[in-house]
Backbone as CSV, one residue per row, in Angstrom:
resi,resn,N_x,N_y,N_z,CA_x,CA_y,CA_z,C_x,C_y,C_z
1,MET,213.789,-6.286,115.905,213.434,-7.255,116.707,211.782,-7.523,116.500
2,HIS,211.484,-8.695,116.939,210.094,-9.125,116.486,209.507,-10.501,117.636
3,GLU,208.212,-9.993,117.590,207.635,-10.983,118.859,207.076,-11.868,118.009
4,PRO,206.612,-13.066,118.708,205.876,-14.403,118.047,204.530,-14.067,117.657
5,ALA,204.083,-14.071,116.408,202.937,-13.565,116.018,202.007,-14.972,116.062
6,ALA,200.793,-14.803,116.040,199.718,-16.043,115.914,199.624,-16.507,114.645
7,GLY,199.683,-17.306,114.762,199.745,-18.555,113.344,198.396,-19.193,113.086
8,PRO,198.403,-20.008,112.020,197.251,-20.748,111.530,196.552,-22.029,112.552
9,ALA,195.372,-21.962,112.716,194.522,-23.000,113.452,195.120,-22.927,115.143
10,GLY,195.077,-21.416,115.350,195.646,-21.459,116.687,196.719,-21.512,117.565
11,GLY,197.944,-21.815,116.333,199.398,-21.950,116.658,200.168,-20.392,117.015
12,TYR,201.445,-20.718,116.772,202.143,-19.496,116.711,203.114,-19.637,115.859
13,ALA,203.305,-18.917,114.723,204.423,-18.595,113.924,205.794,-18.301,114.725
14,LEU,206.879,-19.009,114.439,208.055,-18.558,115.008,208.993,-17.713,114.465
15,ARG,209.245,-16.688,115.027,209.684,-15.407,114.553,211.008,-14.940,115.127
16,PRO,211.881,-14.619,114.603,213.214,-14.116,115.571,213.067,-13.183,116.231
17,VAL,213.638,-13.041,117.491,213.407,-11.983,118.335,214.563,-11.182,118.653
18,GLY,215.913,-11.621,118.214,217.051,-10.817,118.120,218.014,-11.360,117.583
19,SER,218.871,-10.744,117.109,219.920,-11.338,116.683,221.388,-10.306,116.413
20,ARG,222.419,-11.148,116.057,223.728,-10.436,116.311,224.776,-10.928,115.264
21,ARG,225.177,-10.491,114.332,226.030,-11.070,113.434,225.233,-12.103,112.547
22,ARG,225.688,-13.298,112.998,225.315,-14.822,112.702,224.424,-15.210,113.717
23,ARG,224.243,-14.758,115.102,223.791,-15.413,115.754,222.292,-14.723,115.802
24,ALA,221.236,-15.855,115.928,219.615,-15.519,116.146,219.207,-16.041,117.162
25,THR,218.324,-15.549,117.825,217.503,-16.196,119.143,215.986,-16.213,118.358
26,PHE,215.507,-17.497,118.533,213.910,-17.889,118.135,213.187,-18.287,119.388
27,GLU,212.018,-17.975,119.639,211.392,-18.049,120.772,209.969,-18.850,120.281
28,GLY,209.391,-19.605,121.077,207.984,-20.060,120.801,207.134,-19.692,122.169
29,ILE,206.053,-19.047,122.130,205.144,-18.604,123.081,205.941,-17.704,123.888
30,CYS,206.623,-16.605,123.276,207.178,-15.391,124.269,207.878,-16.086,125.212
31,ASP,208.528,-16.707,125.205,209.255,-17.676,126.301,210.672,-16.904,126.622
32,PRO,210.306,-15.996,128.085,211.020,-14.991,128.815,212.838,-15.703,128.844
33,SER,213.609,-14.628,129.162,214.664,-15.133,129.239,215.015,-16.129,130.682
34,PRO,215.924,-16.842,130.767,215.671,-17.939,132.014,216.054,-17.265,133.063
35,ASP,215.623,-17.883,134.144,215.949,-17.339,135.567,216.923,-17.951,136.369
36,LEU,218.215,-17.265,135.776,219.507,-17.698,136.210,219.457,-17.712,138.027
37,SER,218.877,-17.082,138.643,218.793,-17.123,139.816,218.180,-17.949,140.344
38,ALA,217.489,-18.968,139.847,216.814,-19.971,140.527,217.840,-21.132,140.739
39,PRO,217.768,-22.072,141.618,218.554,-23.400,141.568,218.578,-23.910,140.490
40,ALA,219.670,-24.902,140.081,219.901,-25.580,139.030,220.766,-26.751,139.033
41,SER,220.517,-27.712,138.260,221.214,-29.045,138.118,221.539,-29.465,136.830
42,ALA,222.973,-29.775,136.761,223.344,-29.879,135.645,223.493,-31.463,135.391
43,ALA,223.525,-31.970,134.230,223.823,-33.365,133.815,224.229,-33.674,132.570
44,PRO,225.128,-34.526,131.987,225.147,-34.924,130.719,223.937,-35.608,130.037
45,GLU,223.439,-35.190,129.288,222.431,-35.993,128.471,222.433,-36.753,127.387
46,THR,223.477,-36.180,126.334,223.776,-36.978,125.521,225.535,-36.510,124.866
47,PRO,226.113,-37.280,124.151,227.477,-36.866,123.846,227.432,-35.419,123.041
48,GLU,226.139,-34.964,122.724,226.178,-33.661,122.205,225.766,-32.486,123.329
49,THR,225.026,-32.843,124.138,224.265,-31.631,124.872,224.269,-31.943,126.386
50,THR,224.266,-31.064,127.236,224.226,-30.960,128.684,223.348,-30.617,129.194
51,ARG,222.373,-31.253,129.999,220.950,-30.886,130.641,221.257,-29.852,131.780
52,ILE,220.696,-28.709,131.902,220.629,-27.865,133.125,218.989,-27.649,133.530
53,GLU,218.722,-28.105,134.544,217.101,-28.018,134.949,217.419,-27.061,136.030
54,ARG,216.139,-25.915,135.894,216.081,-24.913,137.103,214.506,-25.066,137.386
55,VAL,213.743,-24.890,138.556,212.630,-24.957,139.147,212.364,-23.596,139.342
56,ASP,211.417,-22.828,138.701,211.168,-21.463,138.668,210.106,-21.567,140.289
57,ALA,210.177,-20.552,141.474,209.793,-20.578,142.501,208.394,-20.000,142.461
58,SER,208.100,-18.958,141.383,207.314,-18.257,141.577,206.042,-18.876,140.650
59,THR,206.447,-19.543,139.596,205.254,-20.383,138.977,205.507,-21.722,138.900
60,PRO,204.559,-22.748,138.873,204.876,-24.055,139.134,205.368,-24.637,137.418
61,GLU,206.609,-24.309,137.345,207.139,-24.686,135.956,208.592,-25.226,135.949
62,LEU,209.145,-26.221,135.243,210.342,-26.837,135.189,210.878,-26.159,134.031
63,ARG,211.783,-25.832,133.944,212.841,-25.285,132.760,214.021,-26.163,132.480
64,LYS,213.832,-26.562,131.724,215.393,-27.426,131.016,216.004,-26.941,130.149
65,THR,217.219,-26.609,129.982,218.025,-25.750,128.860,219.002,-27.347,128.342
66,TYR,219.209,-27.174,127.292,219.958,-28.066,126.593,221.322,-27.247,125.888
67,VAL,222.389,-27.378,126.358,223.496,-26.804,125.923,224.478,-27.594,124.968
68,THR,224.552,-27.254,123.807,225.367,-28.243,122.569,226.875,-27.880,122.855
69,ARG,227.832,-28.799,123.022,228.873,-28.947,123.379,229.555,-28.295,122.139
70,PRO,230.633,-27.419,122.093,231.059,-26.708,121.096,231.597,-27.544,119.892
71,ALA,232.331,-28.616,120.138,233.031,-29.484,119.366,231.837,-30.305,118.569
72,LEU,230.592,-30.232,118.781,229.630,-31.219,118.436,228.499,-30.134,117.834
73,ARG,228.574,-28.871,117.675,227.524,-27.917,117.278,227.316,-28.461,115.991
74,TRP,227.966,-28.835,115.156,227.668,-29.368,113.641,226.828,-30.319,113.311
75,ARG,226.537,-31.229,114.402,225.540,-31.995,114.717,224.296,-31.514,114.329
76,THR,224.290,-30.285,114.843,222.790,-29.670,115.112,222.620,-28.448,113.586
77,PHE,223.270,-28.897,112.708,223.112,-27.715,111.664,221.624,-27.965,110.739
78,LEU,221.043,-26.795,110.775,219.870,-26.846,110.194,218.695,-28.132,110.434
79,ARG,219.277,-28.760,111.863,218.073,-29.694,112.269,217.358,-28.928,113.454
80,ARG,216.077,-29.427,113.845,215.175,-29.024,115.181,216.252,-29.498,116.411
81,SER,215.944,-28.254,117.227,216.747,-28.610,118.606,215.795,-29.404,119.348
82,ARG,216.677,-29.932,120.380,216.037,-30.947,121.651,215.006,-30.081,122.067
83,ALA,214.613,-28.992,122.318,213.816,-28.238,123.118,212.473,-28.573,122.188
84,GLU,212.533,-28.121,120.929,211.431,-27.948,119.915,210.740,-29.708,119.703
85,ARG,211.797,-30.563,119.406,211.516,-31.753,119.410,210.341,-32.556,120.225
86,GLU,211.046,-32.012,121.558,210.359,-32.274,122.827,208.945,-31.851,122.865
87,PHE,208.826,-30.515,122.618,207.764,-29.910,122.882,206.652,-30.495,121.854
88,GLN,206.958,-30.270,120.581,206.165,-31.188,119.691,205.702,-32.154,119.842
89,ASN,206.692,-33.273,120.224,206.067,-34.785,120.757,205.390,-34.638,121.903
90,LEU,205.723,-34.103,123.037,204.671,-34.443,124.156,203.552,-33.498,123.783
91,ALA,203.212,-32.714,123.131,201.936,-32.065,122.874,201.197,-33.069,121.658
92,ALA,201.749,-33.737,120.723,201.169,-34.608,119.909,200.778,-35.998,120.924
93,LEU,201.439,-36.293,121.607,200.986,-37.494,122.820,200.018,-37.085,123.592
94,ARG,200.013,-35.915,124.148,198.879,-35.504,124.987,197.464,-35.542,124.156
95,ASP,197.456,-34.849,122.890,196.327,-34.587,122.416,195.844,-36.229,122.202
96,ALA,196.626,-36.837,121.834,196.271,-38.430,121.929,195.645,-38.943,122.846
97,GLY,195.708,-38.450,124.232,195.181,-39.096,125.316,196.050,-39.735,126.001
98,VAL,197.622,-39.704,125.864,198.686,-40.306,126.182,198.924,-39.726,127.681
99,SER,199.334,-40.124,128.664,199.643,-39.469,130.225,201.205,-38.875,129.702
100,CYS,201.320,-37.847,130.199,202.608,-37.184,129.931,202.791,-35.871,130.364
101,VAL,203.719,-35.284,130.716,204.170,-33.916,131.365,203.384,-32.949,130.132
102,ARG,202.728,-31.864,130.792,202.540,-30.851,129.931,203.293,-29.772,129.499
103,PRO,203.676,-29.564,128.032,204.437,-28.630,127.631,203.993,-27.492,127.525
104,LEU,204.961,-26.218,127.821,204.486,-24.930,127.828,204.788,-24.204,126.964
105,ARG,206.283,-24.037,126.700,207.045,-23.441,125.484,208.304,-23.584,125.503
106,TRP,208.773,-23.278,124.361,210.293,-23.631,124.098,210.919,-22.376,123.636
107,SER,212.191,-22.361,123.251,212.938,-21.729,122.719,214.429,-22.140,122.335
108,GLU,214.968,-21.073,121.482,216.587,-21.978,121.190,217.230,-20.581,120.529
109,LEU,218.421,-20.596,120.778,219.561,-20.138,120.038,220.331,-20.731,119.183
110,ARG,220.479,-19.928,118.133,221.453,-20.424,117.024,222.564,-19.312,116.606
111,GLU,223.543,-20.385,116.266,224.786,-19.473,115.424,224.884,-20.078,114.071
112,GLY,224.970,-19.468,113.035,225.333,-20.289,111.861,224.469,-21.240,111.747
113,GLY,223.644,-21.467,111.821,222.648,-22.499,111.666,222.591,-23.810,112.320
114,CYS,223.381,-23.440,113.432,223.827,-24.321,114.394,222.878,-24.077,115.787
115,VAL,222.621,-25.034,116.520,222.051,-24.658,117.793,222.952,-24.598,118.752
116,LEU,222.874,-23.476,119.815,224.082,-23.348,120.657,223.475,-23.748,121.867
117,ARG,222.165,-23.463,122.263,221.254,-24.014,123.141,219.819,-23.896,123.081
118,SER,218.877,-24.610,123.693,217.560,-24.701,123.553,216.812,-24.723,125.090
119,THR,215.789,-24.558,125.331,214.845,-24.410,126.213,213.854,-24.753,126.434
120,LEU,213.168,-25.736,127.177,211.880,-26.169,126.981,211.514,-26.118,128.470
121,VAL,209.980,-25.348,128.721,209.532,-25.079,129.844,208.126,-25.942,129.992
122,THR,208.142,-26.851,130.863,207.108,-27.589,131.149,206.415,-27.447,132.305
123,ALA,205.063,-28.094,132.724,204.455,-27.794,133.896,205.128,-28.621,135.106
124,LEU,205.256,-28.279,136.386,206.156,-29.023,137.015,205.042,-29.762,137.755
125,GLU,205.430,-30.829,137.923,204.624,-31.946,138.802,205.163,-32.319,139.926
126,ARG,204.849,-31.244,141.227,205.266,-31.202,142.400,205.063,-32.720,143.339
127,GLY,206.338,-33.073,143.682,206.568,-34.353,144.415,206.426,-35.643,143.396
128,ALA,207.138,-35.330,142.049,207.110,-36.384,141.113,208.556,-36.735,141.260
129,ARG,209.115,-38.094,140.974,210.335,-38.435,141.046,210.386,-39.471,139.659
130,ASP,211.364,-39.445,139.155,211.935,-40.207,137.640,211.528,-41.855,138.437
131,LEU,211.148,-42.761,137.436,210.920,-44.125,138.005,212.004,-44.738,138.227
132,ARG,213.208,-44.380,137.764,214.659,-44.983,137.922,215.093,-44.476,139.230
133,GLU,214.730,-43.476,139.682,215.207,-43.149,141.256,214.332,-43.533,142.396
134,VAL,213.064,-43.636,141.811,212.314,-44.850,143.047,212.645,-46.126,142.979
135,LEU,213.149,-46.839,141.740,213.543,-47.997,141.991,214.775,-48.398,142.964
136,ARG,215.678,-47.077,142.486,216.851,-47.151,143.305,216.847,-47.171,144.816
137,ASP,215.628,-46.678,145.242,215.667,-46.608,146.626,214.793,-47.857,147.460
138,ASP,214.362,-48.767,146.535,213.885,-50.252,146.926,212.680,-49.893,148.058
139,PRO,211.492,-49.065,147.372,210.485,-48.966,147.988,209.732,-50.387,148.637
140,GLY,210.294,-51.545,148.227,209.453,-52.677,148.522,208.719,-53.563,147.270
141,PRO,208.554,-54.645,147.479,208.013,-55.407,146.386,206.847,-55.079,145.953
142,GLY,205.958,-54.348,146.858,204.417,-54.166,146.389,204.494,-52.971,145.685
143,VAL,205.343,-51.931,146.100,205.189,-50.685,145.126,205.806,-51.083,143.841
144,ARG,206.937,-51.947,143.995,207.697,-52.061,142.676,206.777,-52.925,141.748
145,ARG,206.110,-53.741,142.237,205.264,-54.204,141.076,204.178,-53.228,140.394
146,ARG,203.315,-52.561,141.537,202.638,-51.581,140.767,203.267,-50.435,140.004
147,CYS,204.515,-50.238,140.389,205.195,-49.404,139.159,205.214,-50.041,137.799
148,ALA,205.839,-51.341,138.025,206.047,-52.171,136.937,204.623,-52.266,135.959
149,GLY,203.613,-52.895,136.618,202.269,-52.435,135.977,201.848,-51.345,135.380
150,ARG,201.991,-50.140,136.233,201.349,-49.020,135.322,202.492,-48.689,134.370
151,LEU,203.533,-48.882,134.435,204.611,-48.630,133.158,203.981,-49.592,132.185
152,GLY,204.228,-51.031,132.114,203.267,-51.840,131.014,201.986,-51.063,130.640
153,ALA,200.895,-51.034,131.458,199.848,-50.004,131.082,200.050,-48.950,130.144
154,LEU,201.188,-48.026,130.664,201.188,-46.829,130.123,201.877,-47.022,128.366
155,LEU,202.897,-47.947,128.351,203.049,-48.212,127.091,202.199,-48.918,126.013
156,ARG,201.215,-49.531,126.923,200.028,-49.996,126.054,199.369,-48.934,125.371
157,ASP,199.029,-47.656,126.318,198.182,-46.546,125.748,199.072,-45.898,124.606
158,VAL,200.467,-45.798,124.658,201.436,-45.460,123.772,200.925,-45.964,122.427
159,HIS,201.305,-47.023,122.469,201.244,-47.826,121.258,199.836,-48.030,120.607
160,THR,198.592,-48.025,121.736,197.119,-47.964,121.046,196.828,-46.550,120.385
161,ALA,197.562,-45.957,120.791,197.170,-44.512,120.101,198.123,-44.161,119.079
162,GLY,198.895,-45.272,118.605,199.829,-45.411,117.284,201.136,-44.602,117.113
163,PHE,201.529,-44.662,118.704,203.188,-44.055,118.927,203.874,-44.994,119.245
164,CYS,205.319,-44.784,119.499,206.496,-45.306,119.953,207.034,-44.285,120.650
165,SER,207.715,-44.732,121.770,208.489,-43.849,122.360,210.047,-44.061,121.705
166,THR,210.916,-45.121,121.779,212.060,-45.280,121.351,213.168,-44.816,122.549
167,THR,212.375,-44.320,123.493,213.012,-44.021,124.507,212.414,-44.446,126.017
168,ALA,212.071,-45.741,126.042,211.060,-45.786,127.346,211.633,-46.542,128.219
169,SER,212.852,-45.822,128.810,213.451,-46.267,129.829,212.907,-45.681,131.185
170,PRO,213.004,-46.099,132.623,212.659,-45.837,133.703,213.119,-44.281,134.093
171,ARG,214.134,-43.775,133.182,214.319,-42.405,133.541,213.674,-41.291,133.205
172,ASN,212.808,-41.699,132.088,211.917,-41.076,131.340,210.528,-41.145,131.631
173,VAL,210.349,-41.453,132.378,209.150,-41.766,133.303,208.944,-41.423,134.801
174,LEU,207.830,-40.462,134.891,207.703,-39.948,136.268,206.685,-40.852,136.740
175,VAL,206.889,-40.828,138.362,206.151,-41.374,139.411,205.466,-40.169,140.096
176,LEU,204.157,-39.796,139.864,203.591,-38.785,140.586,203.635,-38.932,142.009
177,ALA,203.053,-38.022,142.831,202.605,-38.111,144.243,201.566,-39.178,144.499
178,ASP,200.274,-39.154,143.505,199.403,-40.172,143.741,199.849,-41.472,143.313
179,GLY,200.825,-41.916,142.477,201.253,-43.252,142.127,201.067,-43.288,140.758
180,ARG,200.449,-42.322,139.989,200.395,-42.128,138.675,201.643,-42.205,137.833
181,VAL,201.844,-42.898,136.546,202.822,-42.688,135.821,202.912,-41.888,134.721
182,VAL,203.707,-40.943,134.646,203.298,-40.087,133.034,205.025,-40.361,132.273
183,LEU,204.853,-39.850,131.102,206.235,-39.914,130.152,206.763,-38.514,130.358
184,CYS,207.912,-38.369,130.453,208.618,-37.123,130.293,209.417,-36.768,129.198
185,ASP,210.948,-36.927,129.190,211.471,-36.795,128.279,211.431,-37.523,126.862
186,GLN,210.823,-36.676,125.619,210.461,-37.691,124.481,211.087,-37.087,123.492
187,PRO,212.340,-36.868,123.394,212.936,-36.148,121.793,212.728,-37.126,120.838
188,TYR,212.825,-38.259,120.705,212.477,-39.266,119.898,211.215,-39.936,119.641
189,ALA,210.100,-39.404,120.345,208.861,-40.280,120.094,208.173,-40.121,118.584
190,SER,207.994,-41.228,118.004,207.579,-41.093,116.697,206.094,-41.848,116.389
191,ARG,205.613,-41.496,115.360,204.225,-42.283,114.825,204.903,-43.201,113.982
192,VAL,204.052,-44.756,114.154,204.332,-45.497,113.284,203.795,-45.549,112.091
193,ARG,204.311,-45.383,110.937,203.707,-44.993,109.781,203.488,-46.152,108.537
194,ALA,204.176,-47.132,108.894,203.699,-48.733,108.105,203.975,-49.608,108.972
195,SER,202.777,-50.811,108.473,202.056,-51.757,109.285,203.347,-52.859,109.622
196,TRP,204.558,-52.788,108.706,205.344,-53.971,108.821,206.258,-53.722,110.107
197,CYS,206.471,-52.326,110.250,207.561,-51.966,111.463,206.841,-51.725,112.720
198,ALA,205.532,-52.241,112.668,205.035,-51.681,114.213,205.477,-52.942,115.061
199,ALA,205.232,-53.929,114.934,205.536,-55.043,115.959,206.977,-54.820,116.298
200,PRO,208.056,-54.735,115.619,209.593,-54.288,116.082,209.473,-53.294,116.989
201,VAL,208.485,-52.300,116.476,209.129,-50.823,116.916,208.635,-50.991,118.674
202,ARG,207.235,-51.468,118.616,206.437,-51.799,120.063,207.345,-52.683,120.746
203,GLN,207.883,-53.961,120.361,208.650,-54.720,120.862,209.982,-53.886,121.401
204,LEU,210.629,-52.761,120.848,211.547,-52.094,121.099,211.289,-51.257,122.642
205,ASP,209.939,-50.894,122.857,209.709,-50.039,123.829,209.585,-50.976,124.896
206,VAL,209.044,-52.175,124.939,208.947,-53.088,126.154,210.382,-53.525,126.432
207,TYR,211.322,-53.581,125.311,212.577,-54.126,125.608,213.114,-53.138,126.409
208,ASP,213.103,-51.903,126.073,213.882,-50.735,126.682,213.024,-50.532,128.248
209,ALA,211.961,-50.873,128.453,211.356,-50.924,129.583,211.798,-52.063,130.737
210,PHE,211.701,-53.208,130.200,211.993,-54.341,130.973,212.863,-55.462,130.690
211,PHE,213.670,-55.262,129.536,214.465,-56.449,129.052,215.906,-56.039,128.628
212,SER,216.331,-54.496,128.580,217.726,-54.428,128.263,218.490,-54.715,129.469
213,PRO,219.748,-54.632,129.480,220.921,-55.228,130.469,220.479,-54.522,132.019
214,ASN,220.359,-52.897,131.503,220.216,-52.430,132.848,218.828,-52.761,133.580
215,ARG,217.742,-52.799,132.789,216.468,-53.244,133.081,216.870,-54.637,134.045
216,LEU,217.475,-55.476,133.177,217.376,-57.033,134.236,217.918,-56.629,135.558
217,ARG,218.721,-55.696,135.728,219.249,-55.415,137.085,218.272,-54.644,138.032
218,GLU,217.344,-54.129,137.298,216.604,-53.065,138.042,215.407,-53.970,138.466
219,TRP,214.652,-54.585,137.621,213.721,-55.271,137.744,213.664,-56.982,137.787
220,SER,212.949,-57.328,139.011,213.008,-58.879,139.136,212.321,-59.564,138.206
221,ARG,212.297,-61.094,137.882,211.809,-61.501,136.942,210.231,-61.512,137.309
222,THR,209.960,-61.432,138.435,208.564,-61.271,138.693,207.942,-60.167,138.196
223,GLU,208.598,-58.923,138.894,208.300,-57.682,138.121,208.086,-57.542,136.878
224,ARG,209.180,-57.834,136.057,209.260,-57.976,134.691,207.890,-58.417,134.205
225,TRP,207.314,-59.564,134.733,205.871,-60.158,134.123,205.108,-59.767,134.085
226,VAL,204.992,-58.837,135.505,203.677,-58.133,136.308,203.504,-56.768,134.865
227,GLY,204.643,-56.264,134.620,204.672,-55.354,133.410,204.269,-55.891,132.052
228,VAL,204.711,-57.025,131.717,204.495,-57.395,130.334,203.065,-57.884,130.254
229,LEU,202.728,-58.517,131.349,201.051,-58.951,131.746,200.066,-57.435,131.441
230,ALA,200.407,-56.674,132.228,199.824,-55.252,131.896,199.959,-54.750,130.660
231,TYR,201.047,-55.050,129.922,201.072,-54.345,128.753,200.014,-54.978,127.666
232,THR,199.906,-56.485,127.986,199.126,-57.603,127.104,197.689,-57.284,127.708
233,ALA,197.326,-56.116,128.596,195.846,-56.192,129.173,195.444,-57.354,129.676
234,GLY,196.756,-58.239,130.231,195.953,-59.328,131.528,195.866,-60.692,130.633
235,ASP,196.371,-60.569,129.178,196.044,-61.853,128.167,197.956,-62.673,128.413
236,ARG,197.407,-63.764,129.197,198.692,-64.544,129.534,199.126,-65.017,128.254
237,GLY,198.402,-65.456,127.238,199.186,-65.993,126.185,200.082,-64.972,125.439
238,ALA,199.380,-64.285,125.240,199.823,-63.105,124.685,201.340,-62.594,125.077
239,ALA,201.236,-62.468,126.446,202.236,-61.887,127.352,203.438,-62.998,127.100
240,ARG,203.430,-64.620,127.305,204.213,-65.250,126.980,204.732,-65.312,125.843
241,ARG,204.133,-65.411,124.622,204.687,-64.972,123.291,205.590,-63.760,122.966
242,LEU,205.123,-62.854,123.601,206.048,-61.710,123.737,207.266,-61.716,124.325
243,TRP,207.000,-62.145,125.601,208.370,-62.710,126.475,209.431,-63.587,125.834
244,ARG,208.909,-64.294,125.094,209.616,-65.252,124.282,210.450,-64.648,123.134
245,LYS,209.359,-63.809,122.487,210.022,-63.193,121.139,211.169,-61.821,121.729
246,ILE,211.005,-61.110,122.842,211.863,-60.191,123.065,213.071,-60.579,123.783
247,SER,212.958,-61.848,124.515,214.312,-62.453,125.377,214.924,-63.138,124.143
248,GLY,214.263,-63.912,123.358,214.955,-64.371,122.219,215.916,-63.678,121.322
249,ARG,215.977,-62.458,121.186,216.687,-61.477,120.364,217.889,-61.140,121.054
250,PRO,218.828,-60.382,120.268,220.001,-60.170,121.010,219.941,-58.827,121.244
251,GLY,220.957,-57.923,121.723,220.331,-56.540,122.183,220.950,-55.786,120.815
252,TRP,221.795,-56.045,119.723,222.151,-55.303,118.877,220.903,-55.078,117.965
253,TRP,220.379,-56.375,118.071,219.177,-56.292,116.834,217.751,-54.820,117.371
254,PHE,217.885,-54.484,118.626,216.923,-53.643,119.299,217.706,-52.250,118.937
255,HIS,218.877,-52.310,118.954,219.753,-51.096,118.443,219.757,-50.686,117.159
256,VAL,219.504,-51.749,116.323,219.174,-51.772,114.861,217.946,-51.060,114.489
257,VAL,216.904,-51.574,115.286,215.471,-51.001,115.173,215.500,-49.668,115.518
258,ARG,215.935,-49.265,116.646,215.799,-47.732,117.177,216.479,-46.852,116.236
259,GLN,217.781,-47.268,115.429,218.214,-46.543,114.450,217.533,-46.181,113.433
260,LEU,216.707,-47.445,112.976,215.871,-47.243,111.822,214.638,-46.398,112.387
261,CYS,214.193,-46.402,113.496,212.849,-45.733,113.922,213.314,-44.213,113.612
262,ARG,214.595,-43.906,113.847,214.670,-42.444,113.976,215.229,-42.244,112.645
263,LEU,215.396,-43.049,111.696,215.933,-42.372,110.474,214.825,-42.606,109.272
264,SER,214.188,-44.065,109.315,213.197,-44.289,108.612,212.374,-45.021,108.612
265,GLY,211.155,-45.635,108.168,210.122,-46.598,108.549,209.073,-45.637,109.343
266,VAL,209.375,-44.913,110.377,208.736,-44.137,111.039,208.805,-42.729,110.832
267,ARG,207.909,-41.843,111.190,208.155,-40.342,111.192,208.133,-39.537,112.578
268,ARG,208.764,-38.573,112.485,208.975,-37.843,113.550,207.667,-37.241,113.853
269,LEU,207.095,-36.893,115.108,205.758,-36.559,115.515,206.203,-35.017,115.323
270,GLY,205.181,-34.062,115.580,205.050,-32.640,115.493,204.160,-32.054,114.480
271,LEU,204.295,-30.848,114.658,202.993,-29.659,114.165,203.621,-29.477,112.791
272,PRO,202.375,-29.202,112.156,203.082,-28.583,110.486,204.160,-27.691,110.628
273,ARG,204.914,-27.506,109.677,206.293,-26.247,109.747,205.536,-24.785,110.123
274,ALA,204.058,-24.905,109.855,204.000,-23.656,110.067,203.563,-23.003,111.141
275,GLU,203.178,-24.136,112.080,202.984,-23.914,113.629,204.050,-24.593,114.383
276,ARG,204.992,-23.574,114.470,206.382,-24.214,115.253,206.234,-24.031,116.825
277,ALA,204.988,-23.735,117.268,204.737,-23.817,118.618,203.706,-23.150,118.887
278,ARG,203.019,-23.785,120.238,201.751,-23.575,120.618,201.585,-24.043,122.049
279,SER,200.478,-23.463,122.721,200.081,-23.358,123.930,199.365,-25.164,124.307
């Protein structure tokens, strides 16, 4: 059994902390075993995984465990786990000054090179709710417009820093108790590598936030205009041009852009392989 050793540049090298036959456990930042006594909520995350959330009552931490479905574990063979990707992406976004939750540590359990489960621990934002839940409660037009404007400004900050989310839906945005909005789940956040793909990728994030079929049901036209106007920093001409471009393209076009973002054209964020986790 080994413990995580200090890595270069203040990081931590990923080391095995336990194994049995072909099963091995890897941990970042000495992640302790999950507190199974804490209350938990489970929900489908993707076709491959189910997310289990637990709030640690003794410390202000939120623990999210992603359990891979047995029939689809082959998709994770020798790939980074969901928790590792989220940890690295959130850390890189915070380093760039983007408002997002603070990642603390992550761990994963593999068998035969496939991920059985992975766990991400982030700082708990008490009183925070995801934006989709806030909109469902219908808080009133004033609150809804403020949320739309803050979401548009948040996307502008992400893109100004040279990143894209590719999952900029309201369920991946938290509304804090003081009204600020921050990014949370970001497993596919990317850094734009080529200038030719910057505009389509940025339009994809705005589409996910304000123009997809679900967003058309959640936001009114006025609220979407407030969000787009905030994204363009109050430039009405730029907001109108962006509105026409996004609303004039079919949904399949953005689906293709999303898949290309995850496969090529942009690269995943993250730390050098020698620094697999850090505080």
